[in-house]
Short mmCIF file of C-alpha atoms and ligand atoms in Angstrom, two decimals:
data_model
loop_
_atom_site.label_atom_id
_atom_site.label_comp_id
_atom_site.label_asym_id
_atom_site.label_seq_id
_atom_site.Cartn_x
_atom_site.Cartn_y
_atom_site.Cartn_z
CA MET A 1 63.01 -37.87 -242.93
CA SER A 2 60.00 -39.46 -242.97
CA GLN A 3 59.47 -42.73 -243.93
CA PRO A 4 62.17 -43.57 -246.23
CA ILE A 5 61.04 -44.43 -250.14
CA THR A 6 61.59 -47.55 -251.20
CA ALA A 7 60.28 -47.76 -255.22
CA LEU A 8 58.93 -45.17 -257.27
CA VAL A 9 56.31 -44.84 -259.34
CA ILE A 10 56.53 -41.79 -262.63
CA MET A 11 52.54 -41.45 -262.66
CA GLY A 12 49.95 -39.35 -265.01
CA VAL A 13 48.18 -39.57 -268.12
CA ALA A 14 49.33 -40.12 -271.52
CA GLY A 15 52.30 -37.97 -273.14
CA CYS A 16 53.03 -36.58 -269.48
CA GLY A 17 56.76 -37.83 -270.42
CA LYS A 18 56.21 -41.09 -267.68
CA SER A 19 59.28 -43.19 -269.87
CA SER A 20 61.39 -40.56 -270.64
CA VAL A 21 61.41 -39.24 -266.95
CA SER A 22 62.00 -42.61 -265.79
CA GLN A 23 64.90 -43.44 -268.16
CA ALA A 24 66.64 -40.17 -267.33
CA LEU A 25 65.99 -40.63 -263.37
CA CYS A 26 67.46 -44.21 -263.68
CA GLN A 27 70.26 -43.09 -265.64
CA ARG A 28 71.19 -40.80 -263.19
CA SER A 29 70.20 -42.66 -259.65
CA GLY A 30 71.19 -46.30 -260.29
CA ALA A 31 67.23 -47.31 -259.80
CA THR A 32 65.98 -50.00 -261.81
CA ALA A 33 63.46 -49.02 -264.52
CA ILE A 34 60.03 -51.01 -265.42
CA GLU A 35 58.01 -50.15 -267.87
CA GLY A 36 54.64 -50.14 -267.11
CA ASP A 37 53.34 -50.69 -270.68
CA THR A 38 55.11 -53.70 -271.48
CA PHE A 39 52.60 -55.67 -268.65
CA HIS A 40 49.80 -55.04 -270.66
CA PRO A 41 48.43 -58.24 -271.85
CA ALA A 42 47.27 -58.27 -275.77
CA ALA A 43 43.72 -57.00 -275.43
CA ASN A 44 44.46 -54.07 -273.48
CA ILE A 45 46.66 -53.15 -276.43
CA ALA A 46 44.45 -53.72 -279.05
CA LYS A 47 41.81 -51.67 -276.92
CA MET A 48 43.60 -48.81 -276.48
CA SER A 49 45.07 -48.81 -280.18
CA ALA A 50 41.36 -49.29 -281.44
CA GLY A 51 40.85 -45.61 -279.13
CA ILE A 52 38.58 -47.49 -276.93
CA PRO A 53 39.67 -46.25 -273.14
CA LEU A 54 40.32 -49.28 -270.31
CA ASP A 55 38.03 -50.01 -267.68
CA ASP A 56 38.85 -50.84 -263.67
CA GLU A 57 38.65 -54.48 -264.81
CA ASP A 58 40.62 -54.52 -267.93
CA ARG A 59 43.31 -52.43 -265.60
CA ALA A 60 43.09 -55.46 -262.47
CA GLY A 61 45.05 -57.72 -264.18
CA TRP A 62 47.65 -55.70 -265.66
CA LEU A 63 48.13 -53.44 -262.08
CA ASP A 64 48.85 -57.16 -260.02
CA SER A 65 51.21 -57.91 -262.92
CA LEU A 66 52.94 -54.93 -261.72
CA CYS A 67 52.53 -55.33 -257.82
CA GLU A 68 54.15 -58.47 -258.77
CA GLU A 69 57.00 -56.45 -261.09
CA LEU A 70 57.70 -54.11 -258.11
CA ARG A 71 58.22 -56.78 -255.47
CA ARG A 72 60.14 -58.75 -257.17
CA THR A 73 62.77 -56.21 -258.37
CA LEU A 74 62.91 -55.25 -254.19
CA ALA A 75 63.28 -58.93 -253.74
CA ALA A 76 66.03 -58.48 -256.13
CA GLY A 77 67.89 -55.64 -254.14
CA GLN A 78 67.06 -53.18 -256.38
CA ARG A 79 65.35 -49.77 -256.69
CA PRO A 80 62.25 -49.85 -258.65
CA VAL A 81 60.84 -46.69 -260.75
CA LEU A 82 57.46 -48.00 -262.33
CA THR A 83 56.07 -46.09 -264.81
CA CYS A 84 52.18 -46.37 -264.94
CA SER A 85 49.23 -43.74 -265.92
CA ALA A 86 47.89 -44.73 -261.94
CA LEU A 87 45.43 -42.43 -262.55
CA LYS A 88 42.62 -43.29 -259.61
CA ARG A 89 43.84 -43.33 -255.92
CA LYS A 90 42.25 -47.13 -255.89
CA TYR A 91 44.79 -47.91 -258.44
CA ARG A 92 47.28 -46.28 -256.03
CA GLU A 93 46.02 -47.60 -253.12
CA ARG A 94 46.16 -51.13 -254.98
CA LEU A 95 50.24 -50.64 -256.07
CA ARG A 96 50.97 -48.91 -252.31
CA ALA A 97 49.36 -52.24 -250.53
CA ALA A 98 52.06 -53.91 -252.30
CA THR A 99 54.57 -51.88 -251.64
CA PRO A 100 55.65 -50.10 -248.62
CA GLY A 101 57.70 -47.14 -248.82
CA LEU A 102 56.13 -46.31 -252.34
CA GLY A 103 56.61 -42.75 -253.75
CA PHE A 104 54.65 -40.99 -256.60
CA ILE A 105 55.78 -38.55 -258.90
CA PHE A 106 52.88 -36.73 -260.72
CA LEU A 107 54.01 -35.62 -264.28
CA GLU A 108 51.27 -32.65 -264.00
CA LEU A 109 50.51 -31.17 -267.81
CA THR A 110 47.60 -29.77 -269.74
CA PRO A 111 45.57 -31.59 -271.78
CA ALA A 112 46.84 -29.45 -274.56
CA VAL A 113 50.08 -30.22 -274.51
CA ALA A 114 49.02 -33.86 -273.74
CA ALA A 115 47.23 -34.23 -276.76
CA ASP A 116 50.47 -32.68 -278.85
CA ARG A 117 52.78 -34.64 -277.38
CA VAL A 118 51.05 -38.13 -277.89
CA ALA A 119 50.02 -36.68 -281.75
CA HIS A 120 53.74 -36.77 -282.62
CA ARG A 121 54.82 -39.52 -280.56
CA PRO A 122 55.92 -42.04 -282.99
CA GLY A 123 55.27 -45.72 -282.73
CA HIS A 124 53.03 -45.64 -280.15
CA PHE A 125 49.96 -47.44 -279.55
CA MET A 126 48.29 -44.90 -277.45
CA PRO A 127 46.09 -42.30 -279.65
CA SER A 128 45.60 -38.80 -278.81
CA THR A 129 41.78 -39.24 -279.15
CA LEU A 130 42.10 -40.85 -275.36
CA ILE A 131 43.47 -37.55 -274.02
CA ASP A 132 40.14 -36.40 -272.80
CA SER A 133 38.85 -39.89 -271.40
CA GLN A 134 42.30 -40.29 -269.38
CA PHE A 135 41.54 -36.58 -267.95
CA ALA A 136 38.15 -37.42 -267.23
CA THR A 137 39.75 -40.36 -265.53
CA LEU A 138 42.15 -39.10 -263.56
CA GLU A 139 42.24 -38.66 -259.69
CA SER A 140 44.89 -35.83 -258.69
CA PRO A 141 46.91 -37.54 -256.14
CA VAL A 142 48.12 -34.34 -254.61
CA GLY A 143 47.69 -34.17 -250.78
CA GLU A 144 48.13 -38.15 -250.46
CA PRO A 145 51.18 -39.87 -249.01
CA LEU A 146 54.97 -39.57 -250.41
CA THR A 147 53.43 -37.59 -253.74
CA LEU A 148 55.54 -34.75 -255.14
CA ALA A 149 53.87 -33.01 -258.11
CA LEU A 150 55.90 -31.78 -260.93
CA ASP A 151 54.88 -29.32 -263.47
CA ALA A 152 55.81 -31.31 -267.08
CA SER A 153 54.15 -29.00 -269.42
CA THR A 154 57.09 -26.44 -269.00
CA LEU A 155 60.09 -28.09 -267.13
CA SER A 156 62.57 -30.58 -269.08
CA VAL A 157 62.69 -33.78 -269.09
CA GLN A 158 66.38 -33.63 -267.33
CA ARG A 159 64.43 -31.01 -265.30
CA LEU A 160 61.75 -33.54 -263.54
CA ALA A 161 64.66 -36.58 -263.54
CA GLU A 162 66.82 -33.87 -261.35
CA LEU A 163 64.11 -32.77 -259.36
CA ALA A 164 62.60 -36.49 -258.47
CA ASN A 165 65.87 -37.71 -257.90
CA GLN A 166 66.65 -34.69 -255.42
CA TRP A 167 63.36 -35.37 -253.83
CA TRP A 168 64.57 -39.08 -253.55
CA LEU A 169 67.59 -38.21 -252.13
CA GLU A 170 66.01 -36.42 -249.34
CA HIS A 171 63.78 -39.33 -248.71
CA GLY A 172 65.70 -41.99 -248.20
CA LEU A 173 67.96 -42.90 -251.76
CA GLU A 174 71.06 -43.79 -251.22
CA PRO A 175 73.49 -41.60 -253.78
CA SER A 176 74.59 -44.10 -256.59
CA ARG A 177 78.53 -44.66 -256.50
N1 ADP B 1 59.47 -32.51 -270.52
C1 ADP B 1 59.08 -32.66 -271.34
N2 ADP B 1 59.30 -31.58 -272.48
C2 ADP B 1 59.43 -31.80 -273.95
N3 ADP B 1 58.72 -32.87 -274.25
C3 ADP B 1 58.46 -34.30 -273.43
C4 ADP B 1 58.95 -34.20 -272.29
N4 ADP B 1 58.43 -35.48 -271.70
C5 ADP B 1 57.95 -36.26 -272.74
N5 ADP B 1 58.09 -35.56 -273.75
C6 ADP B 1 58.10 -36.20 -275.39
O1 ADP B 1 56.19 -36.25 -275.22
C7 ADP B 1 56.16 -37.67 -275.66
C8 ADP B 1 55.09 -38.23 -274.80
O2 ADP B 1 56.39 -39.08 -273.86
P1 ADP B 1 56.67 -40.32 -272.91
O3 ADP B 1 57.76 -40.56 -272.13
O4 ADP B 1 56.72 -41.07 -273.87
O5 ADP B 1 55.14 -39.95 -272.12
P2 ADP B 1 54.25 -41.33 -271.39
O6 ADP B 1 54.78 -42.21 -270.87
O7 ADP B 1 54.20 -40.44 -269.94
O8 ADP B 1 53.03 -41.64 -272.24
C9 ADP B 1 57.77 -38.13 -276.35
O9 ADP B 1 58.06 -37.92 -277.56
C10 ADP B 1 58.37 -37.19 -275.70
O10 ADP B 1 60.17 -37.35 -276.14
O1 6PG B 2 52.61 -43.74 -272.76
C1 6PG B 2 51.20 -44.01 -272.65
O2 6PG B 2 50.78 -43.40 -273.61
C2 6PG B 2 50.91 -44.25 -271.62
O3 6PG B 2 51.30 -44.68 -270.68
C3 6PG B 2 49.45 -45.18 -272.26
O4 6PG B 2 50.46 -46.37 -272.73
C4 6PG B 2 49.35 -46.42 -270.37
O5 6PG B 2 49.63 -47.43 -270.74
C5 6PG B 2 47.47 -46.33 -271.01
O6 6PG B 2 47.43 -44.78 -270.23
C6 6PG B 2 47.23 -47.73 -269.40
O7 6PG B 2 45.75 -47.64 -269.54
P1 6PG B 2 45.43 -46.69 -268.24
O8 6PG B 2 45.93 -44.67 -268.47
O9 6PG B 2 43.76 -45.91 -269.62
O10 6PG B 2 45.13 -47.06 -266.80
#
């Protein structure tokens, strides 16, 4: 077995299924969900709601809060599953630096499916007009350490959670009792 995975990030563009898969995975594994969206400052939410993509500066403080929450959850003896778009490699490196043994589940999907899902998701601040910029910003994590890419265009939420759980078990997750 390679390095054990201590915590997971479910990553990918808006609408790829991060929150849905995290919820299903945490139910299966007994891990603790950290919903990345709830750590955005109000200014970031206002910006995205207005259809303006975040820039590196907007994301810096958010990523710091996420690093802090990962550390806090691990220190409490829990296994964190963080939902975070983590679109650029440097954002992922920042999260990795804060959390040794951090694994990434990359939910890959087509722009058309992402746009459709975001357009039909009720009560969320993210408009589907931001999908193009999400794909333009995305740097694929394929080939990075402890990273699993899954096809989120065709697989169901339950199947994605099952595959993520299986992979985590293969990388040192203790089965929940
Ligand atoms: N694998 C999937 N198959 C079908 N619908 C999905 C899948 N994953 C997510 N969805 C739906 O797509 C929408 C966006 O999912 P969500 O989990 O909020 O994505 P994210 O957190 O990545 O933005 C939701 O309405 C959700 O029910
Ligand atoms: O559920 C969603 O639609 C996404 O999770 C979204 O809300 C996410 O918080 C932003 O995509 C963060 O901003 P960036 O992706 O621009 O970093």
